[in-house]
Tab-separated table of N, CA and C in Angstrom:
chain	number	residue	atom	x	y	z
A	26	MET	N	141.735	-123.187	87.777
A	26	MET	CA	141.636	-124.390	88.650
A	26	MET	C	143.180	-124.822	88.660
A	27	GLY	N	143.764	-124.021	88.960
A	27	GLY	CA	145.400	-124.463	88.612
A	27	GLY	C	146.208	-125.002	90.685
A	28	SER	N	147.092	-124.881	89.757
A	28	SER	CA	147.923	-125.708	92.038
A	28	SER	C	148.763	-124.693	91.757
A	29	SER	N	148.519	-124.406	93.040
A	29	SER	CA	149.377	-123.070	93.843
A	29	SER	C	150.265	-124.103	93.697
A	30	PHE	N	151.132	-124.463	94.071
A	30	PHE	CA	153.051	-125.389	94.325
A	30	PHE	C	153.697	-124.411	92.923
A	31	SER	N	154.112	-124.176	94.139
A	31	SER	CA	155.710	-123.430	92.658
A	31	SER	C	156.644	-123.612	93.240
A	32	GLY	N	156.748	-125.169	93.523
A	32	GLY	CA	158.339	-125.708	93.796
A	32	GLY	C	159.343	-126.234	92.720
A	33	SER	N	160.045	-127.106	92.789
A	33	SER	CA	160.345	-128.125	92.472
A	33	SER	C	159.910	-129.203	92.001
A	34	THR	N	159.942	-130.002	90.779
A	34	THR	CA	159.085	-131.146	91.100
A	34	THR	C	159.968	-132.307	91.095
A	35	GLU	N	161.664	-132.177	90.742
A	35	GLU	CA	162.047	-132.953	91.133
A	35	GLU	C	162.243	-133.555	92.963
A	36	PHE	N	162.719	-135.147	92.742
A	36	PHE	CA	162.671	-134.734	94.426
A	36	PHE	C	163.943	-135.880	94.373
A	37	SER	N	165.051	-135.906	94.806
A	37	SER	CA	165.959	-136.512	95.441
A	37	SER	C	165.868	-137.805	95.966
A	38	ALA	N	166.991	-138.640	95.776
A	38	ALA	CA	166.434	-139.874	97.353
A	38	ALA	C	167.191	-138.955	98.438
A	39	PRO	N	167.101	-139.748	99.361
A	39	PRO	CA	167.036	-139.091	101.099
A	39	PRO	C	168.591	-139.987	100.910
A	40	ALA	N	169.797	-139.834	101.572
A	40	ALA	CA	170.815	-140.712	101.758
A	40	ALA	C	170.597	-141.011	102.867
A	41	PRO	N	171.461	-142.564	102.710
A	41	PRO	CA	171.129	-143.628	103.434
A	41	PRO	C	171.817	-143.420	105.111
A	42	PRO	N	170.609	-143.835	106.055
A	42	PRO	CA	171.332	-143.400	107.453
A	42	PRO	C	173.018	-144.045	108.167
A	43	THR	N	173.783	-143.565	107.994
A	43	THR	CA	175.400	-144.096	108.091
A	43	THR	C	175.288	-144.737	109.821
A	44	VAL	N	174.492	-144.611	110.336
A	44	VAL	CA	174.876	-145.487	112.133
A	44	VAL	C	173.396	-146.427	111.308
A	45	SER	N	174.629	-146.869	112.185
A	45	SER	CA	174.105	-149.202	111.860
A	45	SER	C	173.910	-150.138	113.763
A	46	THR	N	172.623	-150.029	112.845
A	46	THR	CA	172.557	-150.583	114.560
A	46	THR	C	172.999	-152.196	114.588
A	47	ALA	N	173.766	-152.432	115.360
A	47	ALA	CA	174.535	-154.476	115.464
A	47	ALA	C	173.247	-154.520	116.297
A	48	VAL	N	171.606	-155.805	115.634
A	48	VAL	CA	171.702	-156.774	116.750
A	48	VAL	C	171.995	-157.488	117.682
A	49	PRO	N	171.647	-157.007	119.036
A	49	PRO	CA	172.231	-157.981	120.618
A	49	PRO	C	171.735	-159.732	119.835
A	50	ALA	N	173.283	-160.013	120.691
A	50	ALA	CA	173.224	-161.232	121.006
A	50	ALA	C	172.882	-162.130	121.741
A	51	ASN	N	171.730	-161.842	122.348
A	51	ASN	CA	170.550	-161.945	123.900
A	51	ASN	C	170.034	-161.069	123.426
A	52	PRO	N	168.439	-161.124	122.891
A	52	PRO	CA	167.887	-160.711	122.742
A	52	PRO	C	167.188	-160.518	124.784
A	53	PRO	N	166.336	-159.452	123.966
A	53	PRO	CA	165.608	-158.205	125.709
A	53	PRO	C	164.004	-159.922	125.936
A	54	ALA	N	163.943	-159.778	127.567
A	54	ALA	CA	163.187	-160.749	128.225
A	54	ALA	C	161.785	-160.098	127.145
A	55	LYS	N	161.558	-159.258	128.051
A	55	LYS	CA	159.907	-158.252	127.209
A	55	LYS	C	159.952	-158.474	126.010
A	56	SER	N	158.978	-158.172	125.802
A	56	SER	CA	158.295	-157.884	124.099
A	56	SER	C	158.901	-156.577	124.186
A	57	ALA	N	159.074	-155.579	122.894
A	57	ALA	CA	158.945	-154.324	122.411
A	57	ALA	C	158.340	-153.977	122.731
A	58	VAL	N	157.209	-154.414	121.790
A	58	VAL	CA	155.493	-154.094	122.218
A	58	VAL	C	155.412	-153.413	123.163
A	59	PRO	N	154.857	-151.483	123.015
A	59	PRO	CA	154.296	-151.925	124.549
A	59	PRO	C	153.024	-152.163	125.025
A	60	ALA	N	152.850	-152.271	126.044
A	60	ALA	CA	150.984	-152.816	126.690
A	60	ALA	C	149.980	-152.230	126.647
A	61	SER	N	148.693	-151.862	125.650
A	61	SER	CA	147.955	-151.054	125.473
A	61	SER	C	147.123	-150.557	126.346
A	62	PRO	N	147.020	-149.171	126.633
A	62	PRO	CA	146.330	-148.691	127.465
A	62	PRO	C	144.920	-149.371	127.917
A	63	ALA	N	145.136	-148.819	129.197
A	63	ALA	CA	143.864	-149.961	129.327
A	63	ALA	C	142.365	-148.421	129.570
A	64	ARG	N	142.097	-149.668	129.111
A	64	ARG	CA	140.129	-148.462	128.553
A	64	ARG	C	139.726	-148.422	129.609
A	65	ASP	N	138.813	-147.239	129.553
A	65	ASP	CA	138.143	-146.070	130.723
A	65	ASP	C	136.556	-147.123	130.948
A	66	PRO	N	136.753	-147.519	132.588
A	66	PRO	CA	135.838	-147.850	132.661
A	66	PRO	C	134.402	-147.581	132.803
A	67	GLU	N	134.631	-146.265	132.544
A	67	GLU	CA	133.383	-145.210	131.843
A	67	GLU	C	132.566	-145.799	130.776
A	68	LEU	N	133.104	-146.521	129.779
A	68	LEU	CA	132.493	-146.421	128.793
A	68	LEU	C	131.805	-148.093	128.748
A	69	LYS	N	131.998	-149.385	129.605
A	69	LYS	CA	131.733	-150.239	129.645
A	69	LYS	C	130.373	-150.347	131.577
A	70	THR	N	130.642	-149.051	131.595
A	70	THR	CA	129.616	-148.934	133.220
A	70	THR	C	128.676	-147.890	132.645
A	71	CYS	N	128.971	-147.610	131.185
A	71	CYS	CA	127.505	-146.369	131.156
A	71	CYS	C	126.111	-147.090	130.658
A	72	TRP	N	124.974	-147.566	131.590
A	72	TRP	CA	124.594	-147.688	131.667
A	72	TRP	C	122.926	-147.327	131.142
A	73	SER	N	122.759	-146.156	130.640
A	73	SER	CA	121.716	-145.483	129.407
A	73	SER	C	122.385	-145.824	127.976
A	74	CYS	N	123.689	-145.948	128.122
A	74	CYS	CA	124.636	-146.042	126.640
A	74	CYS	C	124.214	-147.589	126.351
A	75	ARG	N	123.947	-148.476	127.370
A	75	ARG	CA	123.441	-150.021	126.439
A	75	ARG	C	122.424	-150.085	126.807
A	76	VAL	N	120.974	-149.410	127.383
A	76	VAL	CA	119.002	-149.291	126.999
A	76	VAL	C	119.295	-148.679	126.016
A	77	LEU	N	119.869	-147.994	125.973
A	77	LEU	CA	119.191	-146.595	124.298
A	77	LEU	C	119.769	-147.902	123.240
A	78	SER	N	121.002	-148.396	123.134
A	78	SER	CA	121.653	-149.364	122.028
A	78	SER	C	120.888	-150.377	121.972
A	79	GLY	N	121.335	-150.838	123.071
A	79	GLY	CA	120.822	-152.204	123.353
A	79	GLY	C	118.862	-152.381	123.099
A	80	SER	N	118.400	-150.966	123.216
A	80	SER	CA	117.073	-151.910	123.010
A	80	SER	C	116.909	-151.301	121.307
A	81	THR	N	117.135	-150.836	121.027
A	81	THR	CA	116.866	-149.579	119.245
A	81	THR	C	117.443	-150.968	118.550
A	82	LEU	N	118.848	-152.454	119.055
A	82	LEU	CA	118.810	-152.408	118.243
A	82	LEU	C	117.837	-153.975	118.410
A	83	PHE	N	117.267	-154.261	118.798
A	83	PHE	CA	116.233	-155.635	119.427
A	83	PHE	C	115.118	-154.764	119.103
A	84	GLY	N	114.846	-153.856	118.507
A	84	GLY	CA	113.791	-152.845	118.023
A	84	GLY	C	113.618	-153.015	116.541
A	85	ALA	N	115.377	-152.831	115.844
A	85	ALA	CA	114.713	-152.799	115.235
A	85	ALA	C	115.155	-154.032	114.399
A	86	GLY	N	115.550	-155.097	115.144
A	86	GLY	CA	115.653	-156.691	114.672
A	86	GLY	C	113.820	-157.265	114.876
A	87	THR	N	113.125	-156.596	115.495
A	87	THR	CA	112.192	-156.884	115.704
A	87	THR	C	111.005	-156.749	114.585
A	88	TYR	N	111.854	-154.722	114.104
A	88	TYR	CA	110.371	-154.617	113.185
A	88	TYR	C	110.848	-155.828	112.171
A	89	VAL	N	112.209	-156.061	111.724
A	89	VAL	CA	112.989	-156.758	110.597
A	89	VAL	C	112.334	-158.196	109.871
A	90	TYR	N	112.001	-158.653	111.368
A	90	TYR	CA	111.071	-159.841	111.269
A	90	TYR	C	109.781	-159.779	111.199
A	91	LEU	N	109.700	-158.989	110.901
A	91	LEU	CA	107.835	-158.792	111.578
A	91	LEU	C	107.659	-158.375	109.833
A	92	VAL	N	108.510	-157.221	109.620
A	92	VAL	CA	108.446	-157.525	108.398
A	92	VAL	C	108.242	-158.187	107.225
A	93	ALA	N	109.108	-158.644	107.719
A	93	ALA	CA	109.044	-160.171	106.766
A	93	ALA	C	108.767	-161.361	107.068
A	94	ARG	N	107.356	-161.262	108.262
A	94	ARG	CA	106.737	-162.134	108.004
A	94	ARG	C	105.428	-161.516	107.692
A	95	ARG	N	105.622	-160.769	107.645
A	95	ARG	CA	103.982	-160.171	106.345
A	95	ARG	C	103.352	-160.887	105.777
A	96	PRO	N	103.912	-161.184	104.579
A	96	PRO	CA	103.403	-161.971	103.018
A	96	PRO	C	102.935	-163.045	104.408
A	97	LEU	N	103.768	-164.009	104.872
A	97	LEU	CA	103.314	-165.462	105.714
A	97	LEU	C	101.796	-165.263	105.939
A	98	LYS	N	101.455	-164.241	106.683
A	98	LYS	CA	100.847	-163.923	107.125
A	98	LYS	C	99.465	-164.195	106.025
A	99	GLN	N	99.498	-163.129	105.028
A	99	GLN	CA	98.735	-163.585	103.699
A	99	GLN	C	98.339	-164.536	102.821
A	100	GLY	N	99.421	-165.771	103.495
A	100	GLY	CA	99.795	-167.408	102.934
A	100	GLY	C	100.350	-167.650	101.728
A	101	ILE	N	101.520	-166.183	101.710
A	101	ILE	CA	101.428	-166.792	100.142
A	101	ILE	C	103.530	-166.966	100.444
A	102	PRO	N	103.427	-168.021	100.260
A	102	PRO	CA	104.475	-168.751	100.376
A	102	PRO	C	106.256	-168.496	100.513
A	103	PRO	N	106.447	-168.564	101.720
A	103	PRO	CA	107.920	-168.176	101.594
A	103	PRO	C	109.586	-168.416	101.078
A	104	GLY	N	110.166	-167.321	100.778
A	104	GLY	CA	111.460	-167.412	99.745
A	104	GLY	C	112.473	-167.297	100.444
A	105	PRO	N	113.178	-167.539	99.703
A	105	PRO	CA	114.957	-167.699	100.143
A	105	PRO	C	115.377	-166.038	100.579
A	106	GLY	N	115.105	-165.467	99.943
A	106	GLY	CA	114.481	-164.077	100.669
A	106	GLY	C	114.363	-163.492	101.693
A	107	THR	N	112.990	-164.103	102.131
A	107	THR	CA	112.254	-163.829	102.892
A	107	THR	C	112.603	-164.333	104.237
A	108	VAL	N	113.385	-166.077	103.873
A	108	VAL	CA	113.479	-166.803	105.299
A	108	VAL	C	115.355	-165.941	106.058
A	109	LEU	N	116.072	-165.294	104.865
A	109	LEU	CA	116.935	-164.227	105.135
A	109	LEU	C	116.858	-163.501	106.218
A	110	GLN	N	115.670	-162.425	105.328
A	110	GLN	CA	115.005	-161.109	106.435
A	110	GLN	C	114.749	-162.015	107.435
A	111	MET	N	113.883	-162.869	107.242
A	111	MET	CA	113.594	-163.241	108.876
A	111	MET	C	115.178	-163.775	109.900
A	112	VAL	N	116.312	-164.255	109.374
A	112	VAL	CA	117.061	-164.985	110.419
A	112	VAL	C	118.170	-163.000	110.086
A	113	ILE	N	118.462	-162.812	109.578
A	113	ILE	CA	118.879	-162.142	109.813
A	113	ILE	C	117.804	-160.520	111.101
A	114	GLY	N	116.631	-160.238	111.298
A	114	GLY	CA	115.952	-159.362	112.101
A	114	GLY	C	116.226	-160.119	113.438
A	115	ILE	N	116.593	-161.825	113.501
A	115	ILE	CA	116.152	-162.419	114.733
A	115	ILE	C	117.934	-161.918	114.863
A	116	SER	N	118.631	-161.344	114.046
A	116	SER	CA	120.224	-161.805	114.485
A	116	SER	C	120.851	-160.257	114.992
A	117	ILE	N	120.017	-158.956	114.407
A	117	ILE	CA	119.916	-158.117	114.898
A	117	ILE	C	119.272	-158.088	116.347
A	118	ALA	N	118.314	-158.688	116.658
A	118	ALA	CA	118.004	-158.682	117.790
A	118	ALA	C	118.269	-159.191	118.393
A	119	CYS	N	118.912	-159.911	118.251
A	119	CYS	CA	119.468	-160.940	119.159
A	119	CYS	C	120.883	-160.276	119.981
A	120	TRP	N	121.419	-159.685	118.475
A	120	TRP	CA	122.671	-158.825	119.317
A	120	TRP	C	122.269	-157.474	120.320
A	121	GLY	N	121.089	-157.442	119.587
A	121	GLY	CA	120.170	-156.057	120.733
A	121	GLY	C	120.106	-156.216	122.466
A	122	VAL	N	120.417	-157.394	123.145
A	122	VAL	CA	119.850	-159.032	123.618
A	122	VAL	C	120.862	-158.392	124.606
A	123	VAL	N	122.097	-159.277	123.594
A	123	VAL	CA	123.432	-158.838	123.835
A	123	VAL	C	123.907	-157.974	124.688
A	124	VAL	N	124.001	-157.068	123.803
A	124	VAL	CA	124.355	-155.472	124.698
A	124	VAL	C	123.732	-154.991	125.875
A	125	LEU	N	122.258	-155.073	125.229
A	125	LEU	CA	121.555	-155.335	127.293
A	125	LEU	C	121.521	-155.851	128.555
A	126	VAL	N	122.408	-157.351	127.781
A	126	VAL	CA	123.049	-157.590	128.820
A	126	VAL	C	124.345	-157.883	129.718
A	127	ASP	N	124.808	-158.260	128.664
A	127	ASP	CA	126.857	-157.544	128.811
A	127	ASP	C	127.183	-158.949	129.276
A	128	PRO	N	127.041	-159.244	128.761
A	128	PRO	CA	127.818	-161.166	129.695
A	128	PRO	C	129.221	-161.313	129.464
A	129	LYS	N	129.666	-160.632	128.528
A	129	LYS	CA	131.008	-160.899	128.994
A	129	LYS	C	131.861	-159.522	129.912
A	130	GLY	N	131.462	-158.388	130.195
A	130	GLY	CA	131.925	-158.249	131.227
A	130	GLY	C	131.474	-158.132	132.279
A	131	LYS	N	130.140	-159.240	133.164
A	131	LYS	CA	130.069	-160.221	134.337
A	131	LYS	C	131.137	-161.233	134.441
A	132	SER	N	131.157	-161.359	133.161
A	132	SER	CA	131.795	-163.109	133.459
A	132	SER	C	132.781	-163.402	132.912
A	133	HIS	N	133.507	-162.283	133.574
A	133	HIS	CA	135.093	-162.306	132.412
A	133	HIS	C	134.924	-161.061	133.372
A	134	PRO	N	136.250	-160.713	134.073
A	134	PRO	CA	136.901	-160.056	135.138
A	134	PRO	C	137.150	-158.859	134.338
A	135	VAL	N	137.101	-157.234	134.179
A	135	VAL	CA	138.126	-156.309	133.595
A	135	VAL	C	139.193	-155.495	134.739
A	136	ILE	N	140.373	-156.381	133.865
A	136	ILE	CA	141.826	-155.632	134.406
A	136	ILE	C	141.608	-154.324	134.745
């Protein structure tokens, strides 16, 4: 279980660059950061992807919520864990509805 590295283990510091770059007196008006490339609109309009993922999230959230409600139907008083599980289930189900409805894509124009 040895190493196959057979070189010198001594490292030398690289030489500092000799070219000096002076800061211009008037900086450019545009930002130096390039604009982000436009996203593929096909990903936002993929109806089958949204239906599959949204309905899966909605189903998973419904399952988590109903599993948390099962002891309540038997008359067991809810504890903090049960309430938290119900809140998480509702949150996951709401996330699925948001994926299905896609309110951001419809309310804001895609550039």
